[in-house]
PDB file of C-alpha atoms and ligand atoms in Angstrom:
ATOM      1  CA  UNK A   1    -283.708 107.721  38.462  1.00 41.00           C
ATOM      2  CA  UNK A   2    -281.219 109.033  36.325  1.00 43.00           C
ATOM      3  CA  UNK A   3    -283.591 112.370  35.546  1.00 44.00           C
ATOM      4  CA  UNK A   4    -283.805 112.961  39.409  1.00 42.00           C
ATOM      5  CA  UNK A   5    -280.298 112.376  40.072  1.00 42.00           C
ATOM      6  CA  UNK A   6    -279.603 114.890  37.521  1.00 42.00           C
ATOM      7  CA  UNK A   7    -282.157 117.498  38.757  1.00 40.00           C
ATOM      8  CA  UNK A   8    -280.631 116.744  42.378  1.00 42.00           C
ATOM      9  CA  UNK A   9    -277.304 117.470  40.919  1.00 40.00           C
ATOM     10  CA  UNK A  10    -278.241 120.781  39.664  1.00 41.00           C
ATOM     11  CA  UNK A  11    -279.712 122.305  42.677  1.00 39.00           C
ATOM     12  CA  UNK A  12    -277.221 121.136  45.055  1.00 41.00           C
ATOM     13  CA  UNK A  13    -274.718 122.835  42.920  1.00 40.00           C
ATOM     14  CA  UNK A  14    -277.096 125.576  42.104  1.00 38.00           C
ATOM     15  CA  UNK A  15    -277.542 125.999  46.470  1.00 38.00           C
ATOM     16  CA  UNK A  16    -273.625 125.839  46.536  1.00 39.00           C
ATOM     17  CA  UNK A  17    -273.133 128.935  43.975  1.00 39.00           C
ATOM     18  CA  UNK A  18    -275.920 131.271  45.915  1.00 42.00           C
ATOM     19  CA  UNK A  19    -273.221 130.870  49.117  1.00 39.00           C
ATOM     20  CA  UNK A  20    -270.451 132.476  47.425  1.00 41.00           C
ATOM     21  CA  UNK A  21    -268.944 135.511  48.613  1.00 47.00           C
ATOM     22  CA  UNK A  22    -268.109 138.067  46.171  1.00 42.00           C
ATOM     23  CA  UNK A  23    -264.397 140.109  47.111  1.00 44.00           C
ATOM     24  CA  UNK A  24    -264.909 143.172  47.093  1.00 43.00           C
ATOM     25  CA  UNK A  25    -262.912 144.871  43.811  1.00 42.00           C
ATOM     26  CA  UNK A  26    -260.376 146.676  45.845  1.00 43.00           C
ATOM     27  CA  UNK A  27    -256.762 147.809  44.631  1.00 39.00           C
ATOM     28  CA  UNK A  28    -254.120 146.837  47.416  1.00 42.00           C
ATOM     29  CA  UNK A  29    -250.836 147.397  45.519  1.00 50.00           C
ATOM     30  CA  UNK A  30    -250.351 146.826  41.797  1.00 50.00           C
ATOM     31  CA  UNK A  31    -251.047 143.162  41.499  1.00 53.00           C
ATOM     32  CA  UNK A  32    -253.333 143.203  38.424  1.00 56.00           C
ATOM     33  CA  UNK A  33    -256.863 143.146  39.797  1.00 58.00           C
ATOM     34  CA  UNK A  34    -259.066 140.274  38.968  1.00 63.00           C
ATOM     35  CA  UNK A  35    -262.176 140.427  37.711  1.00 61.00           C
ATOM     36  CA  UNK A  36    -264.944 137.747  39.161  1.00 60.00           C
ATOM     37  CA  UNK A  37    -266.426 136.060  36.282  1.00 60.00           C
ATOM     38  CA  UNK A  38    -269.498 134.276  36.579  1.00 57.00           C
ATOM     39  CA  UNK A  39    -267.794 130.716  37.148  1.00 60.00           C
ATOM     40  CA  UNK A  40    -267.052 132.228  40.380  1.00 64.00           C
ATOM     41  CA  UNK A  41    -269.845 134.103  41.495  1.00 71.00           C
ATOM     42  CA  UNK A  42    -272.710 132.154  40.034  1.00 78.00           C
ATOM     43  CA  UNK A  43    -275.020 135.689  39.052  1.00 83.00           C
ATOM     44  CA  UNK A  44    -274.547 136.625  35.168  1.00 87.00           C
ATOM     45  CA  UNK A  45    -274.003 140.433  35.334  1.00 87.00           C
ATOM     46  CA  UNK A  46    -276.627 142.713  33.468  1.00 93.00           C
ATOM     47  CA  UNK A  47    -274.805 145.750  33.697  1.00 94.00           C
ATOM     48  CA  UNK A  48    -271.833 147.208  31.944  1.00 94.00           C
ATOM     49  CA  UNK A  49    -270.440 148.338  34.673  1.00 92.00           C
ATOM     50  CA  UNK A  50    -270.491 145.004  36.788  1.00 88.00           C
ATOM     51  CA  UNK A  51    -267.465 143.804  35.029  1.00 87.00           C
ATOM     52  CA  UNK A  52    -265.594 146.941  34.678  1.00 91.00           C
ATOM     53  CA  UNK A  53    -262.411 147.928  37.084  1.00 91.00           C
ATOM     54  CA  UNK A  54    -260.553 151.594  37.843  1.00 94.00           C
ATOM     55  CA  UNK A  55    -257.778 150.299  40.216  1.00 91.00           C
ATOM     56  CA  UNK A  56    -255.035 150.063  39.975  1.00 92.00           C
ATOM     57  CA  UNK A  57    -254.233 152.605  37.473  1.00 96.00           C
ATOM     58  CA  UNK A  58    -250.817 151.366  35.593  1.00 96.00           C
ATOM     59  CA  UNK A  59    -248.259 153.549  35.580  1.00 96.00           C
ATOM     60  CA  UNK A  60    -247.106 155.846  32.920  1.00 97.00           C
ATOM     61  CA  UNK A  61    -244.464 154.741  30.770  1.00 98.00           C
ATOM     62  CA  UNK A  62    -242.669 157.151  27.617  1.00 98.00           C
ATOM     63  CA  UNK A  63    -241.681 154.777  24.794  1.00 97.00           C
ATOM     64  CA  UNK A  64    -238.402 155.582  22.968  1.00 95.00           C
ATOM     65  CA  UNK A  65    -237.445 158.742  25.941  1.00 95.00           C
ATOM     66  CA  UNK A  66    -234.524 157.470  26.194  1.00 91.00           C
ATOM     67  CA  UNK A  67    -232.465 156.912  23.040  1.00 88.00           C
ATOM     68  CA  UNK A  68    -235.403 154.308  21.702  1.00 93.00           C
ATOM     69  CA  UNK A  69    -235.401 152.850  25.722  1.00 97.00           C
ATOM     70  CA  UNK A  70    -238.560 153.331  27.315  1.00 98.00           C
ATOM     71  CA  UNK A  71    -238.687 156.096  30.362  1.00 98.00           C
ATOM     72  CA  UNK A  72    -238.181 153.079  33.274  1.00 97.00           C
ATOM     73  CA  UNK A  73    -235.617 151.384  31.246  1.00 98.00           C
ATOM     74  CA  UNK A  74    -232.304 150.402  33.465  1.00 98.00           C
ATOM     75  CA  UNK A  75    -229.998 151.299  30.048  1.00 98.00           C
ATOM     76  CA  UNK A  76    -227.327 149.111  30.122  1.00 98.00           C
ATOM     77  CA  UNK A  77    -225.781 150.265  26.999  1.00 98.00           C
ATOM     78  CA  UNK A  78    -225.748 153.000  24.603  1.00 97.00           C
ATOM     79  CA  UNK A  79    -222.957 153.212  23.151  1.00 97.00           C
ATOM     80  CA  UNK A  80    -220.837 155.618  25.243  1.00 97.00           C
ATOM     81  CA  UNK A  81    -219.144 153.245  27.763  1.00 98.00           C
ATOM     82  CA  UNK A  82    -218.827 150.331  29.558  1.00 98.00           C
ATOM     83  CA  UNK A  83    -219.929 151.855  32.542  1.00 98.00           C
ATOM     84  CA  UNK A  84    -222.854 149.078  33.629  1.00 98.00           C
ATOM     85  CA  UNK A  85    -219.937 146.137  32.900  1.00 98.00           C
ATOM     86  CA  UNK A  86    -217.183 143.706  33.557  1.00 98.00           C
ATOM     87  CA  UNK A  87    -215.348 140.768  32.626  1.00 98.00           C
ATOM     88  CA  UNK A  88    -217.463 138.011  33.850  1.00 98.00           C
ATOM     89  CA  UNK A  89    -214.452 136.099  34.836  1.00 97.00           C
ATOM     90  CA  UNK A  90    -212.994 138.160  36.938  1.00 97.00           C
ATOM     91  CA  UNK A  91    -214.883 141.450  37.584  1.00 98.00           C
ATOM     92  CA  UNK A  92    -212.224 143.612  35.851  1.00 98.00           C
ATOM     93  CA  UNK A  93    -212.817 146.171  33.345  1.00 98.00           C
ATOM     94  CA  UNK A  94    -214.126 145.323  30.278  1.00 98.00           C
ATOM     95  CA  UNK A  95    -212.118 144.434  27.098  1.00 98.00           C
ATOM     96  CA  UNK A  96    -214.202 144.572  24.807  1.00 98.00           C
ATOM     97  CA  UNK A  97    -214.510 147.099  21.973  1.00 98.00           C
ATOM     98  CA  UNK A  98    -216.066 150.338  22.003  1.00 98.00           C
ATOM     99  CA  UNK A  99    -217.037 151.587  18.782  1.00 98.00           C
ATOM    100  CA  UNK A 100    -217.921 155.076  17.372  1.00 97.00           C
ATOM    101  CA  UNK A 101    -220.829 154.062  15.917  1.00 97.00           C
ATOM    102  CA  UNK A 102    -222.330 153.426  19.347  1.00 97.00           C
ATOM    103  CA  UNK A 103    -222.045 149.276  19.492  1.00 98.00           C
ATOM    104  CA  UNK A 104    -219.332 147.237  21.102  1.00 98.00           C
ATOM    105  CA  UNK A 105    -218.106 144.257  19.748  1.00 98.00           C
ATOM    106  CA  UNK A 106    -216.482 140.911  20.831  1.00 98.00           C
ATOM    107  CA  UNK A 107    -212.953 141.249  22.017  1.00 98.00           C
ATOM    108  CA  UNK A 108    -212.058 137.503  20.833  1.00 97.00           C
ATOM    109  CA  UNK A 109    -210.568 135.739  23.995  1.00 97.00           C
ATOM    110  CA  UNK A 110    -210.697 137.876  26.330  1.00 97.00           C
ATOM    111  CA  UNK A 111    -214.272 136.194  28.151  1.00 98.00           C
ATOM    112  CA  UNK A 112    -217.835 137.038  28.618  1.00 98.00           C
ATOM    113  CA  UNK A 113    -219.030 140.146  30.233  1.00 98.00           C
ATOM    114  CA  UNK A 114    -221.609 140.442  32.713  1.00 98.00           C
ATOM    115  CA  UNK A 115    -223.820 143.566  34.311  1.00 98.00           C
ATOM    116  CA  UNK A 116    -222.763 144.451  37.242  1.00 98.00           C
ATOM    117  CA  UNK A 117    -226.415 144.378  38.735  1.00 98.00           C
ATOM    118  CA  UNK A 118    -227.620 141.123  39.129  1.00 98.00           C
ATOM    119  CA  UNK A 119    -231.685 141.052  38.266  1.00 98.00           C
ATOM    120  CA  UNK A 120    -234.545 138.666  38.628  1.00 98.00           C
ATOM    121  CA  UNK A 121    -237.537 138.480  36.016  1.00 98.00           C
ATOM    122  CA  UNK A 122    -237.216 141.018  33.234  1.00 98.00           C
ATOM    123  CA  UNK A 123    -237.964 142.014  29.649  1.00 98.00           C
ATOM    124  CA  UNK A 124    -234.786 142.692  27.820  1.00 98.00           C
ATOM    125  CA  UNK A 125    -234.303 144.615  24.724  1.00 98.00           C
ATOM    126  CA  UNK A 126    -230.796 144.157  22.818  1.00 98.00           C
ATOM    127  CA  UNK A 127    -229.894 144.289  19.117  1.00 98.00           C
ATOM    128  CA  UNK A 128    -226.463 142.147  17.421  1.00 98.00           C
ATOM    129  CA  UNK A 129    -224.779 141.642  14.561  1.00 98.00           C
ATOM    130  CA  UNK A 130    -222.988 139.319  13.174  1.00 98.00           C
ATOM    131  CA  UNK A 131    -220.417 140.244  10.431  1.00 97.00           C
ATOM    132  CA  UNK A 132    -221.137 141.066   6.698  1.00 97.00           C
ATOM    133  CA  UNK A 133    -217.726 138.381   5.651  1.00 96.00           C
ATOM    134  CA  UNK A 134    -218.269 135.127   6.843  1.00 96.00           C
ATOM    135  CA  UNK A 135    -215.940 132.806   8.396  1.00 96.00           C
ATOM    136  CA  UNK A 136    -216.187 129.219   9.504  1.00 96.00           C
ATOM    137  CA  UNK A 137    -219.355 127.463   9.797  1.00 96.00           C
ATOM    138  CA  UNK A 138    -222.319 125.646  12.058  1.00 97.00           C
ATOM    139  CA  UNK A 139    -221.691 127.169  15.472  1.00 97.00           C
ATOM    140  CA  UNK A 140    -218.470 128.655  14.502  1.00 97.00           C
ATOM    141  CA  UNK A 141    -220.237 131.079  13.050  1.00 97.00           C
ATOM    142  CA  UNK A 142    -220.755 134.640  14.843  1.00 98.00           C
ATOM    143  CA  UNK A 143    -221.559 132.529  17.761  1.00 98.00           C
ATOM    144  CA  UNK A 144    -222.814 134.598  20.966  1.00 98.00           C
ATOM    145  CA  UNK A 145    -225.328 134.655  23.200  1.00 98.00           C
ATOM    146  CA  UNK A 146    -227.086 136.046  26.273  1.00 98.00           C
ATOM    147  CA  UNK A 147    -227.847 134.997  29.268  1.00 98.00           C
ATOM    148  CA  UNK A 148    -230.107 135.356  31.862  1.00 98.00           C
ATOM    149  CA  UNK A 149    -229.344 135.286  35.477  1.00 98.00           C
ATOM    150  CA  UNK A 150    -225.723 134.400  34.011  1.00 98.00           C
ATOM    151  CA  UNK A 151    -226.771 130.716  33.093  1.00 98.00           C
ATOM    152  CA  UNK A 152    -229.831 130.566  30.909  1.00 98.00           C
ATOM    153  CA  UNK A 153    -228.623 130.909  27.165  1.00 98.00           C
ATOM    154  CA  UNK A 154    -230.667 132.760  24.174  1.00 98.00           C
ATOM    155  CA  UNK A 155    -228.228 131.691  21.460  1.00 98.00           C
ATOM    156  CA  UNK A 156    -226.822 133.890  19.513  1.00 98.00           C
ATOM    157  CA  UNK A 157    -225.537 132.976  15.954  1.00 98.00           C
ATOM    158  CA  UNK A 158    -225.307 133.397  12.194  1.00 98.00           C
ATOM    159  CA  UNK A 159    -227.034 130.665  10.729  1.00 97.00           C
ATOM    160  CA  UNK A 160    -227.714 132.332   7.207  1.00 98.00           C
ATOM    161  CA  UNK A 161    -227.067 129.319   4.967  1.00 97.00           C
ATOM    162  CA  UNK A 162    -225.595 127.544   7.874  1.00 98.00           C
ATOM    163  CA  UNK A 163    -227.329 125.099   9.334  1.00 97.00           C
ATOM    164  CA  UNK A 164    -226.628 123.970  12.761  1.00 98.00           C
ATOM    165  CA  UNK A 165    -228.544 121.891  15.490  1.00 98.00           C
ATOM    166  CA  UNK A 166    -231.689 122.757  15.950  1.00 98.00           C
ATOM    167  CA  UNK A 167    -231.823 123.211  19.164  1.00 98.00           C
ATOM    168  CA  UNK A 168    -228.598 125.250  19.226  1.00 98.00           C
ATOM    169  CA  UNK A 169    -229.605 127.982  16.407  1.00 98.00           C
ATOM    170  CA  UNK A 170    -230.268 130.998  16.116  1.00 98.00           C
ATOM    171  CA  UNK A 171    -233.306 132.118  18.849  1.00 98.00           C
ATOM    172  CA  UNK A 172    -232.893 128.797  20.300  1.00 98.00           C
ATOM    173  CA  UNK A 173    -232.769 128.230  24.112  1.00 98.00           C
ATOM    174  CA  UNK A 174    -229.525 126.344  24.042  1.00 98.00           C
ATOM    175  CA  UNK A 175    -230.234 122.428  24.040  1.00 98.00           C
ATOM    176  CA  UNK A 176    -233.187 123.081  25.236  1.00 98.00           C
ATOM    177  CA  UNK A 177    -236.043 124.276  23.013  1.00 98.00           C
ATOM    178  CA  UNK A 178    -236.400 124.660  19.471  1.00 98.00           C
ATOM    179  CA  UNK A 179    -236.839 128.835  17.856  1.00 98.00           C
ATOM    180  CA  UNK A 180    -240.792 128.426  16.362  1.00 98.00           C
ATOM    181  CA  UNK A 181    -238.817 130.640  13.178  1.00 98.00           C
ATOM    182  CA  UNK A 182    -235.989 131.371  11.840  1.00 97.00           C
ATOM    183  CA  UNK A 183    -235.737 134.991  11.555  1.00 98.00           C
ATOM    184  CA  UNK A 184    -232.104 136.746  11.052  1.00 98.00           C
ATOM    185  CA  UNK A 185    -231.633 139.731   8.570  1.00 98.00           C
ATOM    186  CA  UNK A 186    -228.871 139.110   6.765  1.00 98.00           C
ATOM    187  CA  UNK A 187    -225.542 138.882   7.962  1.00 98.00           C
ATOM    188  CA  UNK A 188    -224.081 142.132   8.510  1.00 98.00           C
ATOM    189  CA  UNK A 189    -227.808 143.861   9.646  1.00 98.00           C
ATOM    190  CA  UNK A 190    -228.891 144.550  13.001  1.00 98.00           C
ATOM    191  CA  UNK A 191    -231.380 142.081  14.362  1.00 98.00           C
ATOM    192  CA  UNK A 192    -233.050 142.872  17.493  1.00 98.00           C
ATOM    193  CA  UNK A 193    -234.085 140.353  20.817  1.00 98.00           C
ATOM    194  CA  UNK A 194    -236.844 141.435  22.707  1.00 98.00           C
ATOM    195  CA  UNK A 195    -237.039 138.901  25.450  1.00 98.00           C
ATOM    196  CA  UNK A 196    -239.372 138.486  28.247  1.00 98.00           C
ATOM    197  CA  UNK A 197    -238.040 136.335  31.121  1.00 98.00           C
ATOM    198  CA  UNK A 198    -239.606 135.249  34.588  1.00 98.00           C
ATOM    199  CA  UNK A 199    -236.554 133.235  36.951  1.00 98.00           C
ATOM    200  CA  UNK A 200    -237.299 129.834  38.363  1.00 98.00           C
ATOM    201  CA  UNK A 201    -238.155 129.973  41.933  1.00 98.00           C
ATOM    202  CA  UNK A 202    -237.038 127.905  44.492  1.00 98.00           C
ATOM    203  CA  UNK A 203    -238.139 126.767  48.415  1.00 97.00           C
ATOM    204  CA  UNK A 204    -236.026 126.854  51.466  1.00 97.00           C
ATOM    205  CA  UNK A 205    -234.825 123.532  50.675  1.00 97.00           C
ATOM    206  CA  UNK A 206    -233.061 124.709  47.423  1.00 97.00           C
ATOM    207  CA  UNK A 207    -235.918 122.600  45.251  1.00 97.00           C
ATOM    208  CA  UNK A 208    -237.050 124.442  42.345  1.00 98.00           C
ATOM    209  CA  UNK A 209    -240.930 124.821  42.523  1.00 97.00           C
ATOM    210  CA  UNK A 210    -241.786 126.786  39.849  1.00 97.00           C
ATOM    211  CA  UNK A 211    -239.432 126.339  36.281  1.00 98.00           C
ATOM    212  CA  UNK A 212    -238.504 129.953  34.538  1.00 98.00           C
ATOM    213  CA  UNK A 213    -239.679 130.779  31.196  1.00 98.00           C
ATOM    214  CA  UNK A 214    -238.236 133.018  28.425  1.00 98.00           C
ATOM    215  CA  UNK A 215    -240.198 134.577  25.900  1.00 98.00           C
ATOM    216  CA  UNK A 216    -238.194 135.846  22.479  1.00 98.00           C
ATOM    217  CA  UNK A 217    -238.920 138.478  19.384  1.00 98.00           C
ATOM    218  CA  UNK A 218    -236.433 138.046  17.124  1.00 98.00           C
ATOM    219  CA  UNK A 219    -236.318 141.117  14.743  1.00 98.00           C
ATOM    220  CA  UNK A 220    -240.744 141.303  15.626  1.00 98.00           C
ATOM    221  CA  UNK A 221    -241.274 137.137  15.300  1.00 98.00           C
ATOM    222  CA  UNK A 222    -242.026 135.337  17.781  1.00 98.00           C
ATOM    223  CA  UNK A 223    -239.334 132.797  18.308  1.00 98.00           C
ATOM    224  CA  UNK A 224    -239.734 131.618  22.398  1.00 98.00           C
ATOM    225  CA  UNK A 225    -243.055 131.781  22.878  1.00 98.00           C
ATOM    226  CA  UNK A 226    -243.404 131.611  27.098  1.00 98.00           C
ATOM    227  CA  UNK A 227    -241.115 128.330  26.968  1.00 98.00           C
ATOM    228  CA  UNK A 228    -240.415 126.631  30.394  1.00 98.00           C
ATOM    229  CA  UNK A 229    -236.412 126.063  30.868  1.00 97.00           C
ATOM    230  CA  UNK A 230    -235.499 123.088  31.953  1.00 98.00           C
ATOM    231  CA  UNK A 231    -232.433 124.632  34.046  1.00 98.00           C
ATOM    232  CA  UNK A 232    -229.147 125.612  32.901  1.00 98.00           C
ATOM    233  CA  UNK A 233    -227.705 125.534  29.407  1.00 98.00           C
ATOM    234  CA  UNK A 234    -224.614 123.705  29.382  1.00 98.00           C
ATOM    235  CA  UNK A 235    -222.828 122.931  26.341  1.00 97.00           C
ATOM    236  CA  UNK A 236    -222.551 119.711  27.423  1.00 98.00           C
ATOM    237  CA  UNK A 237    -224.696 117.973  30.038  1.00 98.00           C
ATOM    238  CA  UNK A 238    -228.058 117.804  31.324  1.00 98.00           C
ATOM    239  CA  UNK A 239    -229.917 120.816  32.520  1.00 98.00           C
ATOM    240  CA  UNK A 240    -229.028 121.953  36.512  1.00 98.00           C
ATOM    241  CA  UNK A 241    -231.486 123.683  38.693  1.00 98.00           C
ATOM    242  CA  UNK A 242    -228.954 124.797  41.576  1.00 98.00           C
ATOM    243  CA  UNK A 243    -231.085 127.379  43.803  1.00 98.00           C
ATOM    244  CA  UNK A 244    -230.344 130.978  43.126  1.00 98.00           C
ATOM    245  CA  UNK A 245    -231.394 134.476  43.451  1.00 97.00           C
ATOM    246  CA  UNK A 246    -231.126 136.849  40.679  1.00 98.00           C
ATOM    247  CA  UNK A 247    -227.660 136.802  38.384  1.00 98.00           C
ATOM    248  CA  UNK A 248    -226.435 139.041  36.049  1.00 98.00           C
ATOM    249  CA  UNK A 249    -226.987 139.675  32.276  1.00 98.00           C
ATOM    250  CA  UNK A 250    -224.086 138.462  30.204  1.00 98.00           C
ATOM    251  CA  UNK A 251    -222.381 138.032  26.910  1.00 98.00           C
ATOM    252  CA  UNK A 252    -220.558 135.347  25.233  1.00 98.00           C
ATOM    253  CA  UNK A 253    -217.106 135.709  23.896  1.00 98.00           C
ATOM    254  CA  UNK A 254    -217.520 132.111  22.014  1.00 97.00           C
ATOM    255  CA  UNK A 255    -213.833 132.439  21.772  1.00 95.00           C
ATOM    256  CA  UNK A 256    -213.765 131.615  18.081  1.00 93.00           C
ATOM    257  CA  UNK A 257    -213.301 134.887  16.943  1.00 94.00           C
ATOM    258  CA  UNK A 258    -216.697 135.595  16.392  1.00 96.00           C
ATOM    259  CA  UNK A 259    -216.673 139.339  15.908  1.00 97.00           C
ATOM    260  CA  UNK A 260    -220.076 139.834  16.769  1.00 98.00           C
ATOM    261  CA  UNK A 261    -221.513 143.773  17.910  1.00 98.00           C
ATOM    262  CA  UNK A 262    -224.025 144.824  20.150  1.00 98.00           C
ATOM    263  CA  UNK A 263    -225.699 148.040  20.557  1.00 98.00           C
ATOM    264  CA  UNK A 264    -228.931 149.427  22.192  1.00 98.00           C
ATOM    265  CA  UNK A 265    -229.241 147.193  25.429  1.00 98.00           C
ATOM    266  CA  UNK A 266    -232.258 148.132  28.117  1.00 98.00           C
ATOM    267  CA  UNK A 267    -233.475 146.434  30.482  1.00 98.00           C
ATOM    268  CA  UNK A 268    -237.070 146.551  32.652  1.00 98.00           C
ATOM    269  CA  UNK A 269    -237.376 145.083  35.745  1.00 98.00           C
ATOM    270  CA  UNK A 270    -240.617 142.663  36.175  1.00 97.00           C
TER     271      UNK A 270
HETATM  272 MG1  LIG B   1    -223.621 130.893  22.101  1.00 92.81          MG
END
């Protein structure tokens, strides 16, 4: 009984797979085409060719064209000015230093700066330092950050012989998720964050449906590796998930007087 249950089994689903209807591999816009696998179409392919696409071609991108930024890189700094920023608290002009050796560094006290385009999923390339003489400790430290959307924290700090929490370290997403390594230069060298972030969306009814994720190379490690956030960052509190569009890209001022530099800061939208 078992046997022919079996055998009945497999040609009812056998029957079902013949009905399928193959889409035709067409290239609408630039949504990445899918290829049909055999799962869905039921017929192994015998040719090469069966499981090959041509649309859509992706477009052409130059690496390093512009200053090290790829050639559809929004460059948000370089060095020269503040041109793409302001004072996060109250839109003014930045107050921040402007270096000659192309960075910018932490004006202590006088607040975080923001773009002044707000953006929705991207992949983000900026490089920090913290500085070569050391003051203070734990997350008194060098501390910075930046955040996505203008809430979503990638901590920023030196924790070279200076341990911390966890989940407030270097690469971590603040209070949220753990860095998979811990992998600063030493203090006083450039690291680099190459992050890849997709926002949370949200329905009419302001409920988040789908959580963000950040993705983070510290200095070529993988550090974030697509991790869900939970909502916003707070030093204190639980997560929030407040509907919202796309937000700017800022930078702490930690307000400790943590002297910490930028330089090279691009930006590609997703
Ligand atoms: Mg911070």
């Amino acid at each position: 009984m078992k046997y022919v249950f079996t055998v009945f089994l497999g040609l009812a689903l056998f029957s079902c797979k013949e009905k399928v209807e193959v889409a035709p591999l067409e290239a609408k816009d630039n949504t990445p085409q899918e290829i049909v696998y055999e799962e869905y179409t039921g017929v192994e392919p015998t040719k090469p060719e069966e499981t090959e696409v041509y649309e859509p071609v992706p477009p052409t991108v130059q690496p390093y064209a512009n200053n090290g930024a790829p050639s559809d890189a929004i460059v948000l700094f370089d060095g020269k000015n503040f041109d793409q920023w302001i004072s996060a608290k109250d839109s003014t002009s930045v107050a921040w230093h402007l270096n000659k050796d192309g960075s910018m560094t932490v004006k202590d006290r006088s607040g975080d700066i923001q773009t002044k385009q707000n953006f929705g999923s991207v992949q983000l390339h900026l490089e920090w330092k913290s500085p070569a003489d050391i003051q203070r400790e734990g997350q008194n430290r060098a501390n910075s950050g930046v955040f996505l959307q203008g809430i979503y924290e990638v901590q920023i700090l030196d924790n070279n012989n200076n341990d911390t929490y966890v989940n407030g370290q270097v690469g971590s997403i603040y209070k949220q998720h753990v860095p998979l390594a811990k992998a600063s230069v030493p203090s006083g060298e450039w690291n680099s964050y190459d992050i890849i972030f997709h926002e949370p969306v949200f329905n009419d009814e302001g409920k988040k449906i789908r959580s963000g994720t950040i993705t983070v190379i510290h200095n070529g490690v993988l550090v974030q590796d697509h991790a869900e956030i939970k909502g916003t960052t707070p030093y204190i509190g639980w997560p929030k998930n407040e509907a919202h569009g796309k937000g700017p890209i800022k930078l702490q001022d930690h307000g400790d007087n943590s002297r910490v530099s930028f330089r090279n800061i691009w930006v590609r939208e997703l």
